């Protein structure tokens, strides 16, 4: 999910909120798509897309059971 008015700070806060609400680790991932350059996905989606997502594309991770790390 992406809103063109969201910058990386907004997406990081969104990932933290999603992590606390769902109990899953959430990540901000660079997509390389001009229409939606970033997305927020959880661990399940990240593992499902493991062959398409480069580890360098993960820009931020929020773990609901630990401090958020960049």
Backbone as ProteinMPNN parsed JSONL, in Angstrom:
{"seq_chain_A": "XXXXXXXXXXXXXXXXXXXXXXXXXXXXXXXXXXXXXXXXXXXXXXXXXXXXXXXXXXXXXXXXXXXXXX", "coords_chain_A": {"N_chain_A": [[0.837, -1.175, 0.0], [0.519, 2.214, -0.792], [0.808, 5.689, -0.595], [1.092, 8.517, -2.524], [1.821, 10.852, -1.238], [3.161, 10.184, 0.982], [6.216, 10.079, 2.702], [9.399, 8.572, 3.514], [9.528, 8.715, 6.304], [6.825, 8.803, 7.092], [6.021, 6.291, 6.168], [7.633, 4.626, 7.736], [6.608, 5.131, 10.299], [4.026, 4.176, 9.831], [4.611, 1.476, 9.382], [5.505, 0.753, 11.933], [3.133, 1.133, 13.419], [1.496, -0.795, 12.138], [2.917, -3.102, 12.795], [2.634, -3.203, 15.608], [-0.157, -3.45, 15.743], [-0.731, -5.845, 14.361], [1.078, -7.707, 15.302], [3.062, -8.757, 13.794], [6.29, -8.607, 12.226], [7.023, -5.753, 10.355], [7.967, -4.228, 7.251], [9.513, -1.551, 5.443], [9.816, -1.329, 2.088], [11.73, -0.707, -0.801], [10.458, -0.463, -4.02], [11.159, 0.097, -6.645], [9.441, 0.906, -8.564], [8.124, 3.615, -10.359], [5.559, 4.692, -9.913], [4.814, 3.769, -7.439], [7.043, 3.937, -5.285], [7.736, 2.872, -2.78], [6.74, 0.397, -0.362], [4.825, -1.074, 2.308], [5.242, -4.048, 3.914], [4.577, -7.21, 5.537], [6.369, -9.814, 7.38], [5.515, -12.283, 6.312], [4.697, -11.686, 3.671], [7.122, -10.692, 2.755], [8.797, -12.962, 2.85], [7.443, -14.531, 1.02], [7.977, -13.143, -1.276], [10.666, -13.424, -1.573], [12.461, -14.109, -3.636], [12.27, -11.948, -5.281], [12.837, -9.627, -3.928], [15.511, -7.694, -3.063], [17.849, -7.785, -0.409], [18.952, -5.284, 0.118], [16.927, -3.599, -0.558], [15.19, -3.439, 1.536], [14.286, -1.024, 3.635], [13.568, -0.25, 6.173], [12.696, -1.767, 9.233], [10.224, -2.901, 11.469], [9.816, -4.277, 14.521], [7.45, -5.666, 16.595], [8.06, -6.652, 19.078], [10.451, -5.717, 19.879], [12.778, -2.953, 19.757], [12.225, -0.652, 17.076], [14.168, -0.858, 14.156], [16.505, 0.644, 11.955]], "CA_chain_A": [[0.0, 0.0, 0.0], [1.359, 3.396, -0.939], [0.176, 6.966, -0.838], [2.188, 9.322, -3.104], [2.195, 11.952, -0.355], [3.922, 9.647, 2.11], [7.652, 9.938, 2.542], [9.91, 7.424, 4.256], [9.165, 8.849, 7.723], [5.43, 8.374, 7.226], [5.958, 4.845, 5.979], [8.241, 3.987, 8.908], [5.61, 5.196, 11.379], [2.958, 3.262, 9.458], [5.112, 0.117, 9.607], [5.503, 0.539, 13.386], [1.73, 0.955, 13.829], [1.042, -2.088, 11.635], [3.589, -4.147, 13.571], [1.981, -3.294, 16.915], [-1.543, -3.897, 15.583], [-0.827, -7.216, 13.856], [2.013, -8.585, 15.98], [4.039, -9.234, 12.812], [7.337, -7.666, 11.832], [6.675, -5.068, 9.103], [9.133, -3.658, 6.583], [9.37, -0.594, 4.347], [10.617, -1.897, 1.009], [11.803, 0.034, -2.06], [9.937, -1.327, -5.082], [11.737, 0.411, -7.942], [8.36, 1.349, -9.451], [7.951, 5.065, -10.217], [4.228, 5.053, -9.426], [4.77, 3.391, -6.021], [8.44, 3.603, -5.02], [7.899, 2.171, -1.509], [5.565, -0.296, 0.151], [4.966, -1.654, 3.639], [4.803, -5.444, 3.904], [4.964, -7.955, 6.733], [7.333, -10.893, 7.149], [4.941, -13.319, 5.453], [4.79, -11.21, 2.286], [8.538, -10.578, 2.405], [9.314, -14.302, 2.564], [6.81, -14.998, -0.217], [8.615, -12.427, -2.382], [12.108, -13.473, -1.309], [13.249, -14.166, -4.87], [12.111, -10.684, -6.003], [13.248, -8.506, -3.083], [16.911, -7.68, -2.684], [17.962, -7.332, 0.985], [19.257, -3.838, 0.154], [15.685, -2.855, -0.773], [14.498, -3.293, 2.813], [14.79, 0.244, 4.134], [13.221, -0.088, 7.583], [11.952, -2.885, 9.79], [9.628, -2.635, 12.773], [9.514, -5.505, 15.25], [6.583, -5.268, 17.696], [8.573, -7.173, 20.338], [11.765, -5.111, 20.115], [12.84, -1.598, 19.218], [12.282, -0.538, 15.619], [15.54, -0.646, 13.703], [16.596, 1.162, 10.581]], "C_chain_A": [[0.881, 1.237, 0.0], [0.49, 4.609, -1.217], [1.283, 7.882, -1.369], [2.627, 10.485, -2.225], [2.983, 11.484, 0.86], [5.405, 9.606, 1.777], [8.115, 8.781, 3.435], [9.59, 7.504, 5.745], [7.741, 8.391, 7.967], [5.322, 6.854, 7.135], [6.58, 4.095, 7.156], [7.268, 4.0, 10.081], [4.452, 4.254, 11.099], [3.375, 1.815, 9.72], [5.117, -0.206, 11.103], [4.077, 0.312, 13.884], [1.202, -0.404, 13.393], [1.654, -3.224, 12.449], [2.918, -4.312, 14.931], [0.553, -3.827, 16.793], [-1.633, -5.363, 15.207], [0.046, -8.204, 14.623], [3.058, -9.178, 15.051], [5.094, -8.169, 12.564], [6.941, -7.072, 10.482], [7.904, -4.344, 8.569], [8.7, -2.607, 5.575], [10.344, -1.064, 3.275], [10.569, -0.976, -0.211], [11.395, -0.907, -3.184], [10.609, -1.097, -6.428], [10.704, 0.852, -8.962], [8.135, 2.845, -9.274], [6.58, 5.461, -9.643], [4.055, 4.727, -7.941], [6.174, 2.967, -5.599], [8.689, 2.834, -3.721], [6.606, 1.448, -1.164], [5.875, -0.791, 1.554], [4.403, -3.069, 3.567], [5.237, -6.117, 5.2], [5.925, -9.081, 6.361], [6.797, -11.954, 6.192], [5.048, -12.924, 3.976], [6.246, -11.113, 1.84], [9.122, -11.951, 2.064], [8.709, -14.866, 1.286], [7.464, -14.363, -1.446], [10.141, -12.49, -2.305], [12.952, -13.489, -2.574], [13.18, -12.861, -5.659], [12.629, -9.479, -5.222], [14.712, -8.683, -2.708], [17.0, -7.202, -1.224], [18.274, -5.845, 1.113], [18.015, -2.988, -0.059], [14.869, -2.678, 0.498], [15.092, -2.076, 3.511], [14.568, 0.435, 5.63], [12.445, -1.318, 8.016], [11.457, -2.513, 11.171], [9.211, -3.962, 13.4], [8.662, -5.123, 16.462], [7.098, -5.734, 19.058], [9.963, -6.651, 20.664], [11.706, -3.679, 19.596], [12.856, -1.645, 17.711], [13.715, -0.221, 15.224], [15.511, -0.142, 12.271], [17.694, 0.448, 9.851]], "O_chain_A": [[1.88, 1.293, 0.717], [-0.46, 4.537, -1.997], [2.321, 8.011, -0.721], [3.699, 11.049, -2.443], [3.421, 12.298, 1.673], [5.799, 9.154, 0.702], [7.292, 8.095, 4.04], [9.399, 6.472, 6.388], [7.471, 7.675, 8.931], [4.622, 6.218, 7.924], [6.092, 3.03, 7.531], [7.12, 2.996, 10.778], [3.944, 3.604, 12.013], [2.581, 1.02, 10.223], [4.769, -1.32, 11.495], [3.834, -0.596, 14.68], [0.54, -1.095, 14.169], [0.973, -4.203, 12.757], [2.661, -5.436, 15.363], [0.102, -4.581, 17.656], [-2.524, -6.064, 15.687], [-0.213, -9.407, 14.599], [3.857, -10.014, 15.472], [4.823, -6.974, 12.679], [6.565, -7.806, 9.568], [8.766, -3.905, 9.33], [7.659, -2.74, 4.931], [11.545, -1.182, 3.52], [9.497, -0.518, -0.608], [11.918, -2.015, -3.293], [10.63, -1.997, -7.268], [11.05, 1.143, -10.107], [7.971, 3.306, -8.144], [6.474, 6.475, -8.953], [3.236, 5.347, -7.262], [6.472, 1.773, -5.557], [9.738, 2.209, -3.569], [5.523, 1.829, -1.609], [7.037, -0.913, 1.941], [3.244, -3.27, 3.207], [6.154, -5.65, 5.875], [6.253, -9.277, 5.191], [7.54, -12.467, 5.356], [5.444, -13.734, 3.137], [6.57, -11.414, 0.691], [9.864, -12.083, 1.09], [9.375, -15.593, 0.549], [7.502, -14.964, -2.52], [10.824, -11.673, -2.923], [14.052, -12.937, -2.585], [13.944, -12.676, -6.606], [12.838, -8.414, -5.804], [15.1, -9.69, -2.115], [16.274, -6.281, -0.85], [17.903, -5.215, 2.104], [18.031, -1.789, 0.222], [13.954, -1.856, 0.537], [16.251, -2.089, 3.925], [15.292, 1.19, 6.279], [11.633, -1.849, 7.259], [12.175, -1.887, 11.951], [8.359, -4.674, 12.869], [9.109, -4.327, 17.286], [6.62, -5.26, 20.089], [10.584, -7.099, 21.627], [10.685, -3.252, 19.056], [13.428, -2.56, 17.119], [14.389, 0.58, 15.871], [14.614, -0.463, 11.491], [17.942, 0.731, 8.678]]}, "name": "protein", "num_of_chains": 1, "seq": "XXXXXXXXXXXXXXXXXXXXXXXXXXXXXXXXXXXXXXXXXXXXXXXXXXXXXXXXXXXXXXXXXXXXXX"}
